mmCIF file of C-alpha atoms in Angstrom:
data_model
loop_
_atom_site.group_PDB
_atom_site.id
_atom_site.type_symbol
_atom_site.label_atom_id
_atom_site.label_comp_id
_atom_site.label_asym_id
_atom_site.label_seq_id
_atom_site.Cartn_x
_atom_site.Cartn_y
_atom_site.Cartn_z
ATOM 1 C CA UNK K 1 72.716 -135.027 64.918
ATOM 2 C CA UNK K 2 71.311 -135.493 68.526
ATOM 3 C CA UNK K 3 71.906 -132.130 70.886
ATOM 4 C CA UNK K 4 73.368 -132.559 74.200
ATOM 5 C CA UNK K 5 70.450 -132.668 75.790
ATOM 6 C CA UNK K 6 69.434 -136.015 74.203
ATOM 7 C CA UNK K 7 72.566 -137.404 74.610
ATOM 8 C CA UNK K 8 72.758 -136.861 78.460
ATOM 9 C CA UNK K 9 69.634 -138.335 78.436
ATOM 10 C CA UNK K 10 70.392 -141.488 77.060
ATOM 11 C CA UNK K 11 73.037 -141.401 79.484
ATOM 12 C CA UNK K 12 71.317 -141.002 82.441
ATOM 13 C CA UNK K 13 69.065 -143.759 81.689
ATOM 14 C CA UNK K 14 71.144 -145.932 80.938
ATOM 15 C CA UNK K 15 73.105 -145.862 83.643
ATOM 16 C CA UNK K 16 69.777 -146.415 85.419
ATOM 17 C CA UNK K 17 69.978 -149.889 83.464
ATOM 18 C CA UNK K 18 67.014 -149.020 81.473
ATOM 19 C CA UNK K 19 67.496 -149.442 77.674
ATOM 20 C CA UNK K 20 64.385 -148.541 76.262
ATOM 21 C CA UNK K 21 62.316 -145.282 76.400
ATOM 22 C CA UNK K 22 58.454 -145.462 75.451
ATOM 23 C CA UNK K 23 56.979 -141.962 74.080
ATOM 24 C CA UNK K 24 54.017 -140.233 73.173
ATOM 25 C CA UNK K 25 53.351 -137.169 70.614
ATOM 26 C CA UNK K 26 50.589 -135.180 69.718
ATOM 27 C CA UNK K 27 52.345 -134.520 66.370
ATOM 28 C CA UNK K 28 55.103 -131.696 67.295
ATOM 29 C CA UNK K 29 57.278 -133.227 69.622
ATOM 30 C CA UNK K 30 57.910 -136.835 71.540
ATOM 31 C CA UNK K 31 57.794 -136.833 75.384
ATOM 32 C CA UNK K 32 59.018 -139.432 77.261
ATOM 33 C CA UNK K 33 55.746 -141.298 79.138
ATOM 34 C CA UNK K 34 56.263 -142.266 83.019
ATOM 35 C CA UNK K 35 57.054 -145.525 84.432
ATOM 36 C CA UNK K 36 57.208 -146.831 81.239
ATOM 37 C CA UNK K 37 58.748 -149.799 82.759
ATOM 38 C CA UNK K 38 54.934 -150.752 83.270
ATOM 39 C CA UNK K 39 54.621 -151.057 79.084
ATOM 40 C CA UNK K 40 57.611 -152.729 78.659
ATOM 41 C CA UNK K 41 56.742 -155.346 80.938
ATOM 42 C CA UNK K 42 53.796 -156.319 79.037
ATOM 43 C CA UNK K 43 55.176 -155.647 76.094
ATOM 44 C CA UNK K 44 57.611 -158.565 76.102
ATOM 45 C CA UNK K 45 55.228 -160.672 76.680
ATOM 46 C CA UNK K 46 53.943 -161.907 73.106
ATOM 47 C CA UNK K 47 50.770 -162.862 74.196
ATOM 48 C CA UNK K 48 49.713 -158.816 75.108
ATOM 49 C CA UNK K 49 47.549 -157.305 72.432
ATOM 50 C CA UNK K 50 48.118 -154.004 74.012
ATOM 51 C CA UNK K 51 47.911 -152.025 77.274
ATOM 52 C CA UNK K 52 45.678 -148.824 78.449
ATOM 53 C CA UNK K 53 47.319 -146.107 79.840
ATOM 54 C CA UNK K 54 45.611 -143.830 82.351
ATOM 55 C CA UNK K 55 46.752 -140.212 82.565
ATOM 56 C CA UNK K 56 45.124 -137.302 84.693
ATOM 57 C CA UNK K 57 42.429 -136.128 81.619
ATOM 58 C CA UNK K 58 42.390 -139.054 79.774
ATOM 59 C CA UNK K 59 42.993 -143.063 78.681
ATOM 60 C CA UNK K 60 45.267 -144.061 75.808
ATOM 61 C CA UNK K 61 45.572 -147.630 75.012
ATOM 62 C CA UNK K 62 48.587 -148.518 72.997
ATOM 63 C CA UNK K 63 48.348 -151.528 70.357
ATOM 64 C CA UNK K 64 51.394 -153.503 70.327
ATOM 65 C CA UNK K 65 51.508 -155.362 66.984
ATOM 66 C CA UNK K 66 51.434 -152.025 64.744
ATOM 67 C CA UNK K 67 52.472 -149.680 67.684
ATOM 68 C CA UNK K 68 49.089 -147.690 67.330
ATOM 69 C CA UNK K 69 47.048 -145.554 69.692
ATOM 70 C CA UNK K 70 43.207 -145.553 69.298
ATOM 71 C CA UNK K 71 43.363 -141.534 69.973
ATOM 72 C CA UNK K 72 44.524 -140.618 66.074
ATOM 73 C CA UNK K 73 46.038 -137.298 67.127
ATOM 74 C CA UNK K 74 48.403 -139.174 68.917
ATOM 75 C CA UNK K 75 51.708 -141.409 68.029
ATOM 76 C CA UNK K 76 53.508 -143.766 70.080
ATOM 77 C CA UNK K 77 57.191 -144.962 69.641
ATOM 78 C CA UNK K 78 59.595 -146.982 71.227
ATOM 79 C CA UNK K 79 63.264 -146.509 71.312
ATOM 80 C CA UNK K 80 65.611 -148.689 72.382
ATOM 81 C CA UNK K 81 69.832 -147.747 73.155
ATOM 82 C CA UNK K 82 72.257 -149.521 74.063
ATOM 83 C CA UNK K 83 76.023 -149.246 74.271
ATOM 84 C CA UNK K 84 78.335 -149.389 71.014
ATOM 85 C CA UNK K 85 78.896 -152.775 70.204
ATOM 86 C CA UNK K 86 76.212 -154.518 71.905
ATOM 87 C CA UNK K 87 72.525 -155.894 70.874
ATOM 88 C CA UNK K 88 69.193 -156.143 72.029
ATOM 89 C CA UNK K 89 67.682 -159.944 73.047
ATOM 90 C CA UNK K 90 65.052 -160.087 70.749
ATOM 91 C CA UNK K 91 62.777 -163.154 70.563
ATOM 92 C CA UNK K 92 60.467 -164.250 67.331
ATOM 93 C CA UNK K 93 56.814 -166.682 68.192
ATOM 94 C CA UNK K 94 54.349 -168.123 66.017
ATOM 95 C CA UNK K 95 51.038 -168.862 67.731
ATOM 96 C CA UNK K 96 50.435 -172.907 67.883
ATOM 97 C CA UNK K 97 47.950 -174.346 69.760
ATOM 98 C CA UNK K 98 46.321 -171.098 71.007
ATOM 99 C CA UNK K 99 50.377 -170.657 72.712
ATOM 100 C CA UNK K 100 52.551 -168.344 71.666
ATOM 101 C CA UNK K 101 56.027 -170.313 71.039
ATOM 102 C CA UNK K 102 59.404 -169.077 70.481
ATOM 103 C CA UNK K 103 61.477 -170.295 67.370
ATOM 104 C CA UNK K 104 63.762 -172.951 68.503
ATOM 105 C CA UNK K 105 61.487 -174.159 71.659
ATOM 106 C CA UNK K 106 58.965 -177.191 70.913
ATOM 107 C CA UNK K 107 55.625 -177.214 69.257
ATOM 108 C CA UNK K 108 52.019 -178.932 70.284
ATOM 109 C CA UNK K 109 53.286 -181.759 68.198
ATOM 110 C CA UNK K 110 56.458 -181.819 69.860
ATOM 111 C CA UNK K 111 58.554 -180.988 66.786
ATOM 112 C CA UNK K 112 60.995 -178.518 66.892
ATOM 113 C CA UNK K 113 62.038 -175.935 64.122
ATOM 114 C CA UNK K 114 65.437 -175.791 62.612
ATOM 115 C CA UNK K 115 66.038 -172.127 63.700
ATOM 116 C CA UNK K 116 65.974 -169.880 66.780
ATOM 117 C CA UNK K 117 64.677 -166.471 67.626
ATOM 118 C CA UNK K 118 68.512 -165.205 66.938
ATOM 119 C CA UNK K 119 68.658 -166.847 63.530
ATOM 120 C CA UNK K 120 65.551 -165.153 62.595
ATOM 121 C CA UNK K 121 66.399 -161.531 64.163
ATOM 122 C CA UNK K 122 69.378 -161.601 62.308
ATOM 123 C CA UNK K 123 68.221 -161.998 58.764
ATOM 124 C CA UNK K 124 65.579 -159.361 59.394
ATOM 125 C CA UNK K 125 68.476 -157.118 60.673
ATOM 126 C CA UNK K 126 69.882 -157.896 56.959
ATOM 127 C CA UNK K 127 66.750 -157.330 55.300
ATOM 128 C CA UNK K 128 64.058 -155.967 57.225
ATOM 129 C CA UNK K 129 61.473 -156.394 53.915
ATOM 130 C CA UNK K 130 62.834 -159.409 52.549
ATOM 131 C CA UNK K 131 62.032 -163.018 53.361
ATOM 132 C CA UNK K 132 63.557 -166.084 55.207
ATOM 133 C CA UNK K 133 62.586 -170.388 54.186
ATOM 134 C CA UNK K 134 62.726 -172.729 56.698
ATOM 135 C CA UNK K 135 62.318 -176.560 57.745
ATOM 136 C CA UNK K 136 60.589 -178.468 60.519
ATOM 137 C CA UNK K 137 61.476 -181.874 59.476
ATOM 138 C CA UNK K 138 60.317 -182.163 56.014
ATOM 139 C CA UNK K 139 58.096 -178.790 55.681
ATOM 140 C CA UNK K 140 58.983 -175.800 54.026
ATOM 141 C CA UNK K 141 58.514 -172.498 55.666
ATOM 142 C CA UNK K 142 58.600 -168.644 54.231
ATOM 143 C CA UNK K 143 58.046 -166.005 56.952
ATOM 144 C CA UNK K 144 58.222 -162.142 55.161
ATOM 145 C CA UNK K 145 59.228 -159.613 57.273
ATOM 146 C CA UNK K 146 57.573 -157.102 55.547
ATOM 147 C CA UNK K 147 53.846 -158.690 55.913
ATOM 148 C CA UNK K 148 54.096 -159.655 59.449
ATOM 149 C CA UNK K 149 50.910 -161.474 60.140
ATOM 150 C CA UNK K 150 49.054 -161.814 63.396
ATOM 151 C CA UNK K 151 50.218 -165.105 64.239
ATOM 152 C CA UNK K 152 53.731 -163.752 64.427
ATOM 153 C CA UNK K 153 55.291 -160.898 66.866
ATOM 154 C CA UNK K 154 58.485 -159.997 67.314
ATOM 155 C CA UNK K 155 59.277 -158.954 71.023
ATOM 156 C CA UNK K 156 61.884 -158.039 73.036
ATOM 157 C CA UNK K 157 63.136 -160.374 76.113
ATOM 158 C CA UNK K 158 62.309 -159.069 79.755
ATOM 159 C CA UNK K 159 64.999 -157.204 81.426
ATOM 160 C CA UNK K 160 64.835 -157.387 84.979
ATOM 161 C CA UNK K 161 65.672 -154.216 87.231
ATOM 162 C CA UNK K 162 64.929 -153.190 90.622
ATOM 163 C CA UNK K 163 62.064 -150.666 88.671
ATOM 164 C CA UNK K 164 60.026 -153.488 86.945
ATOM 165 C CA UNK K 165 60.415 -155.623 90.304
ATOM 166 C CA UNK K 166 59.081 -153.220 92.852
ATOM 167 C CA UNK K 167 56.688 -151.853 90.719
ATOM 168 C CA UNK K 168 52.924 -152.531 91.828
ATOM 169 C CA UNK K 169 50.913 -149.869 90.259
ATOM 170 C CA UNK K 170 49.588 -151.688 87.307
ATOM 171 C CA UNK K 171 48.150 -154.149 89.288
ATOM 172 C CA UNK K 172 44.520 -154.905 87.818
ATOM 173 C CA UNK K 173 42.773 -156.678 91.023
ATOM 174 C CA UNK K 174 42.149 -155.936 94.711
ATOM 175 C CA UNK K 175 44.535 -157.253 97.245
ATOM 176 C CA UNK K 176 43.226 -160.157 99.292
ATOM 177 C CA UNK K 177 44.340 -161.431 102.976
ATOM 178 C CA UNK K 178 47.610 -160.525 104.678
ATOM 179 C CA UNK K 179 51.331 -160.422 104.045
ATOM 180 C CA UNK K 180 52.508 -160.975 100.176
ATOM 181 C CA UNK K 181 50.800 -161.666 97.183
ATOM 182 C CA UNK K 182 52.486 -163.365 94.052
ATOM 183 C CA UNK K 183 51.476 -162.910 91.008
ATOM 184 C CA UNK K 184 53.251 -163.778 86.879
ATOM 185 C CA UNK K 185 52.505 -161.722 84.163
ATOM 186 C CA UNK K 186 50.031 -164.022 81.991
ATOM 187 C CA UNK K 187 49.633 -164.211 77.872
ATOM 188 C CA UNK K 188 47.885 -160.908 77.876
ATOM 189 C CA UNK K 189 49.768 -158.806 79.759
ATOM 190 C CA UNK K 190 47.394 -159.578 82.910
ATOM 191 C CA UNK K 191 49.050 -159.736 86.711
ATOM 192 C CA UNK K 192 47.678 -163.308 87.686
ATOM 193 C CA UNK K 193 47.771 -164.415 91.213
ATOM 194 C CA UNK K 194 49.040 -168.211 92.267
ATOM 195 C CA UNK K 195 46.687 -170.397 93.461
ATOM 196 C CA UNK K 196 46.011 -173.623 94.855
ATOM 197 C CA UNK K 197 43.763 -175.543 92.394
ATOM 198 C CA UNK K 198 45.790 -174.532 89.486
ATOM 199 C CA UNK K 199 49.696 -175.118 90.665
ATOM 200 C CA UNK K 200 49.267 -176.943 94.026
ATOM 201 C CA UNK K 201 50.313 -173.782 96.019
ATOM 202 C CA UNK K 202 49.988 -170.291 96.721
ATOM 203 C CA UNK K 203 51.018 -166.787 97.423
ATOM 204 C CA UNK K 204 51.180 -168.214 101.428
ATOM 205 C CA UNK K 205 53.137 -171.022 100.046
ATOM 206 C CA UNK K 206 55.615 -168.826 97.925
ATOM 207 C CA UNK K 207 56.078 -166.048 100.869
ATOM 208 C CA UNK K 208 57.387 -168.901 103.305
ATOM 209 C CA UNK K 209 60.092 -170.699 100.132
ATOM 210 C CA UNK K 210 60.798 -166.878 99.877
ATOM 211 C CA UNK K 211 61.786 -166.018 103.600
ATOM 212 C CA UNK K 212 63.651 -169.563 103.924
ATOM 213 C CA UNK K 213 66.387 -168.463 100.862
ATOM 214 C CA UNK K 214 65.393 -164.909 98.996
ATOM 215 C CA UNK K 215 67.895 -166.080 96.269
ATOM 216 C CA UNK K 216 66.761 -169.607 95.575
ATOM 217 C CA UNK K 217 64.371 -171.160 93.049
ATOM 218 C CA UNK K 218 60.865 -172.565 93.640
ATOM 219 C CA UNK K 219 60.684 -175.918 91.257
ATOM 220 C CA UNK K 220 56.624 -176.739 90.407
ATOM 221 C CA UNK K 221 54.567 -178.329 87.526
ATOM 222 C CA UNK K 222 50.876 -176.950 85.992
ATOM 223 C CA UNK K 223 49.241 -179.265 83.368
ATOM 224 C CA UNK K 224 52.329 -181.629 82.778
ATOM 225 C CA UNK K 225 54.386 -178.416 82.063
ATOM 226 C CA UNK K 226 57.294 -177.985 84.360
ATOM 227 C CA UNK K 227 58.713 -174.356 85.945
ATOM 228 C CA UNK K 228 61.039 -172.887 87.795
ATOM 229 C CA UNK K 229 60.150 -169.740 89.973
ATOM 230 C CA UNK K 230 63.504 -167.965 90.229
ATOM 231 C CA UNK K 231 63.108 -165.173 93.236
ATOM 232 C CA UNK K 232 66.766 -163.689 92.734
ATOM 233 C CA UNK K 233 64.972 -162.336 89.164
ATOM 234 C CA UNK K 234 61.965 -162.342 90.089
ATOM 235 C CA UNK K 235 60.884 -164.318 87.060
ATOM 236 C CA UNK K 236 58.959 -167.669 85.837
ATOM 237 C CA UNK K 237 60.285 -170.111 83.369
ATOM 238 C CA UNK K 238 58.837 -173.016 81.349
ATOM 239 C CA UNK K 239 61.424 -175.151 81.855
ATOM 240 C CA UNK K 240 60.677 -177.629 78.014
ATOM 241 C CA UNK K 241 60.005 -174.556 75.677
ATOM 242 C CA UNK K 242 61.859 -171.640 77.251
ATOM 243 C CA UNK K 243 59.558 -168.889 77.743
ATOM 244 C CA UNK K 244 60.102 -166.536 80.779
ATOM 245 C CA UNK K 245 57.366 -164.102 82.775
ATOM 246 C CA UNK K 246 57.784 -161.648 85.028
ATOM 247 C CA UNK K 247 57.010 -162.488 88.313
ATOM 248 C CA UNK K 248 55.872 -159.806 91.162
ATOM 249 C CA UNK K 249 55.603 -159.932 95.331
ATOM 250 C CA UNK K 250 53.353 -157.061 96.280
ATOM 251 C CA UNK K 251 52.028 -155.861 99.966
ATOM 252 C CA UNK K 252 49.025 -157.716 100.619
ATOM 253 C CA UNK K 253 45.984 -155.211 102.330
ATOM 254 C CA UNK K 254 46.458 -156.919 105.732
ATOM 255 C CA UNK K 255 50.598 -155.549 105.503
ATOM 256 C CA UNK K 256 52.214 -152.775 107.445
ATOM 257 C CA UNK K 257 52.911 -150.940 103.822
ATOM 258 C CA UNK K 258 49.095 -151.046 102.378
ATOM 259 C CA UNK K 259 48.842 -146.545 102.654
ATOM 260 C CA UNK K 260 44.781 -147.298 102.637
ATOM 261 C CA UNK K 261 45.776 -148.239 106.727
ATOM 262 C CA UNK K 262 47.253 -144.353 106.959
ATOM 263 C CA UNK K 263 49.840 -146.176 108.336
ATOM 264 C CA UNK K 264 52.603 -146.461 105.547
ATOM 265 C CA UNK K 265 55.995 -144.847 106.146
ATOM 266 C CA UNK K 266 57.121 -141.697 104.614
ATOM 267 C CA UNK K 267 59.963 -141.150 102.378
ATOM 268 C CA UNK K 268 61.444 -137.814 102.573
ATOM 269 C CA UNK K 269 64.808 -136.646 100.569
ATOM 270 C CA UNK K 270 66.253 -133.067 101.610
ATOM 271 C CA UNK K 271 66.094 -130.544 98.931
ATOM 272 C CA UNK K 272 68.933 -127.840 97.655
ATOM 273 C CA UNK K 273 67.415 -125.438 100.438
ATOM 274 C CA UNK K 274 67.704 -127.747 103.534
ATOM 275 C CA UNK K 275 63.780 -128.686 103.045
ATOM 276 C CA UNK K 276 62.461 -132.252 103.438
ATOM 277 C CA UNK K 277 60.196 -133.254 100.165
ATOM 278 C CA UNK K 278 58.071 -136.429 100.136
ATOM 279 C CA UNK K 279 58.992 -138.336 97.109
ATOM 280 C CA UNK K 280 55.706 -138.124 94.726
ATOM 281 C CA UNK K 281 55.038 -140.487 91.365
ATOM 282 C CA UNK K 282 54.097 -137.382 90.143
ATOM 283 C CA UNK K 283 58.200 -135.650 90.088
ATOM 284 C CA UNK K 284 59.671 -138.906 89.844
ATOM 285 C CA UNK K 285 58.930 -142.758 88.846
ATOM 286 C CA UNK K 286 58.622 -143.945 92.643
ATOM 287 C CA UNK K 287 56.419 -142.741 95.403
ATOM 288 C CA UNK K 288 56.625 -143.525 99.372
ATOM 289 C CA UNK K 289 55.059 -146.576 98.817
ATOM 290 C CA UNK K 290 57.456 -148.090 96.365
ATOM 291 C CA UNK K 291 60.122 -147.399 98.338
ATOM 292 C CA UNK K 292 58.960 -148.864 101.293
ATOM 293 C CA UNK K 293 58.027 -151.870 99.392
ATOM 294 C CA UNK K 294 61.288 -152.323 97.997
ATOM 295 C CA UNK K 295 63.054 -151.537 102.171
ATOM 296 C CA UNK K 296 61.098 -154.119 103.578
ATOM 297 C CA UNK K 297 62.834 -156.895 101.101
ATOM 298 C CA UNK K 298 66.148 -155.201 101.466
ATOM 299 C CA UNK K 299 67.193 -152.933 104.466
ATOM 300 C CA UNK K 300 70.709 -152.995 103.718
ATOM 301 C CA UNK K 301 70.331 -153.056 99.978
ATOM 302 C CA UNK K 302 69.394 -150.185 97.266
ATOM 303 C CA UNK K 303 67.169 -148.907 94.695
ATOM 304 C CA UNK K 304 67.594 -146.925 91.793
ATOM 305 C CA UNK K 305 65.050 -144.544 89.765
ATOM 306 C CA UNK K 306 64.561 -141.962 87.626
ATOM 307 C CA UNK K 307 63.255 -138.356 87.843
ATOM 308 C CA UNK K 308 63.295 -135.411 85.338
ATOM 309 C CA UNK K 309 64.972 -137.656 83.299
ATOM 310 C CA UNK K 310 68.026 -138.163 85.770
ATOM 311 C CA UNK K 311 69.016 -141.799 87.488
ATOM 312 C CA UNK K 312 69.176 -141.679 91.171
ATOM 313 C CA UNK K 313 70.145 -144.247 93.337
ATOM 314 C CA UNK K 314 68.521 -144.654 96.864
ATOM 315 C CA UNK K 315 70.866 -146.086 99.153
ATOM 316 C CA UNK K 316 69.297 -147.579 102.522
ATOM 317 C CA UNK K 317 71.966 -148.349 104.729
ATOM 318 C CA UNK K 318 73.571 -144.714 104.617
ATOM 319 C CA UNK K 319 70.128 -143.296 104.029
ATOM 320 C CA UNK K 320 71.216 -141.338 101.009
ATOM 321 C CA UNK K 321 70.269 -140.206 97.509
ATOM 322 C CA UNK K 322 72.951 -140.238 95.165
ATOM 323 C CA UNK K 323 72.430 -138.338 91.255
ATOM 324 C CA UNK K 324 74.317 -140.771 89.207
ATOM 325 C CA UNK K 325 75.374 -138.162 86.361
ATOM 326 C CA UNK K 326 76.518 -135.724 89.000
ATOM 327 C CA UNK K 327 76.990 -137.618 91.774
ATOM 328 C CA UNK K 328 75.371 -134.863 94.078
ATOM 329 C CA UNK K 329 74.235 -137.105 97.249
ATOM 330 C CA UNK K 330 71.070 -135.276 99.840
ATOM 331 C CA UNK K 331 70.192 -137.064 102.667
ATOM 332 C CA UNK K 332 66.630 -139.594 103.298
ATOM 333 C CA UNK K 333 64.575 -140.300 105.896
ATOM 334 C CA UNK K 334 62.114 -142.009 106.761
ATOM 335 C CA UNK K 335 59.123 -140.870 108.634
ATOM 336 C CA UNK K 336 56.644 -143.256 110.668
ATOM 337 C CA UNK K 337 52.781 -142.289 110.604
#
């Protein structure tokens, strides 16, 4: 039986809106790994063999298809919670054409198979070793669950939250020029920035559809494929077969946030004792930075995070912190360089 302990835990996260928890062991007990928003992200996408992890004294990368870590004296797990009576959105591809495809969407040879990701998930809920037959048109299929090959994942859908959104810090590549930089999250779990000669605009383009309506949709085509760029979730979607990426705007170097300048803002909340603390990635999953990113889109708005395994919830227009287990609220501030 879980102990208290755990259970407030899942609590706390999930009132945070985060149903998943990514963890580490070295073989006598699990810890919880931080920002793990930053796996999950790639994760769902079924084109990511994996991701590397960097922690203070060493790398780990984490193979997604057997849930593996090249480091043998360490395991890696993900769990996944969610309220009584309700089920994750779990989506099934097969690789066709060098894509990966869901079940249900249309193939290369624009047929389309008699089953979706949902009737798949649930007969491997029934029998996760057993076996499920098929048809597109007049072919037989047989996919066995319990010889999943490479040319089939299982993944679970992208959840968007105010964490994955804001988040910048696995960003592979320099930023470039001033103001905003868009970027999707491509088949192998690689930021990729918009540009020009491949979808007929770029991040410029995006930032000024984004300041004329912050909740509207973007509409654009890339090799006869059509998408919609949806800014109120932050997210991409191929608009014939269905799949969806994250999308991300991050502070461009030329930007009043870039802290290389010296000139970002400082966050502050004020501790048990009266003192003002600067909020570190290190005691919690934001830093300054990310919370400045996340003011300059919404002044009036919010953000919630975690820290010591508690959900918080940073609330900009009464410049408050708010614990959302205990509700104990500290003041914020702000601090100019």
């Amino acid at each position: 039986m879980e102990n208290a302990d755990e259970m407030n835990h899942w609590q706390e996260t999930a009132v945070n809106g985060k149903h998943y928890e990514w963890q580490l062991s070295n073989g006598h007990l699990w810890l919880p790994i931080d920002n793990d928003h930053l796996i999950e992200t790639h994760y769902c996408q079924p084109g990511a063999k994996g991701i590397t992890i960097n922690f203070k004294h060493m790398k780990v990368f984490i193979e997604f298809d057997e849930l593996l870590t090249q480091n043998v004296d360490l395991k890696v797990q993900r769990l996944s919670f969610l309220p009584q009576g309700q089920t994750e959105d779990i989506g099934w591809y097969f690789r066709d054409d060098q894509l990966w495809r869901e079940f249900g969407s249309q193939s290369s040879n624009m047929q389309s198979s008699s089953i979706s990701s949902g009737d798949v998930e649930r007969q491997f809920t029934l029998n996760p070793r057993g076996s499920f037959n098929f048809t597109v048109c007049s072919s037989s299929y047989s996919l066995d669950f319990s010889s999943l090959r490479r040319n089939l994942r299982r993944r679970p859908k992208f959840t968007f939250n105010a964490e994955s959104r804001s988040s910048t810090s696995a960003s592979s590549s320099k930023l470039t020029g001033g103001g905003y930089r868009w970027e999707f999250m491509g088949d192998e779990g690689i930021w990729t920035e918009y540009k020009a000669n491949v979808c007929s605009f770029d991040s410029a383009a995006l930032e000024r559809q984004y300041q004329l309506n912050p909740q509207g949709q973007h509409p654009f085509k890339i090799r006869g494929f059509s998408y919609t760029l949806d800014f109120s979730s932050m997210s991409q979607v191929n608009d014939t077969i269905g799949t969806r990426r994250a999308v991300r705007r991050t502070a461009d170097s030329g930007s009043q946030q870039d802290s290389s300048l010296g000139t970002s803002p400082r966050w502050q909340f004020q501790d048990i004792g009266g003192m003002w603390k600067d909020y570190l990635n290190s005691k919690s999953s934001i830093s300054s930075q990310d919370i400045e990113r996340q003011h300059q889109q919404t002044p009036s708005g919010s953000m919630k995070f975690t820290a010591n395994r508690f959900s918080y919830e940073l609330n900009f227009s009464a410049m408050t912190q708010k614990n959302m287990s205990t509700t104990t609220t500290r003041s914020v501030r702000r601090l100019s360089q």
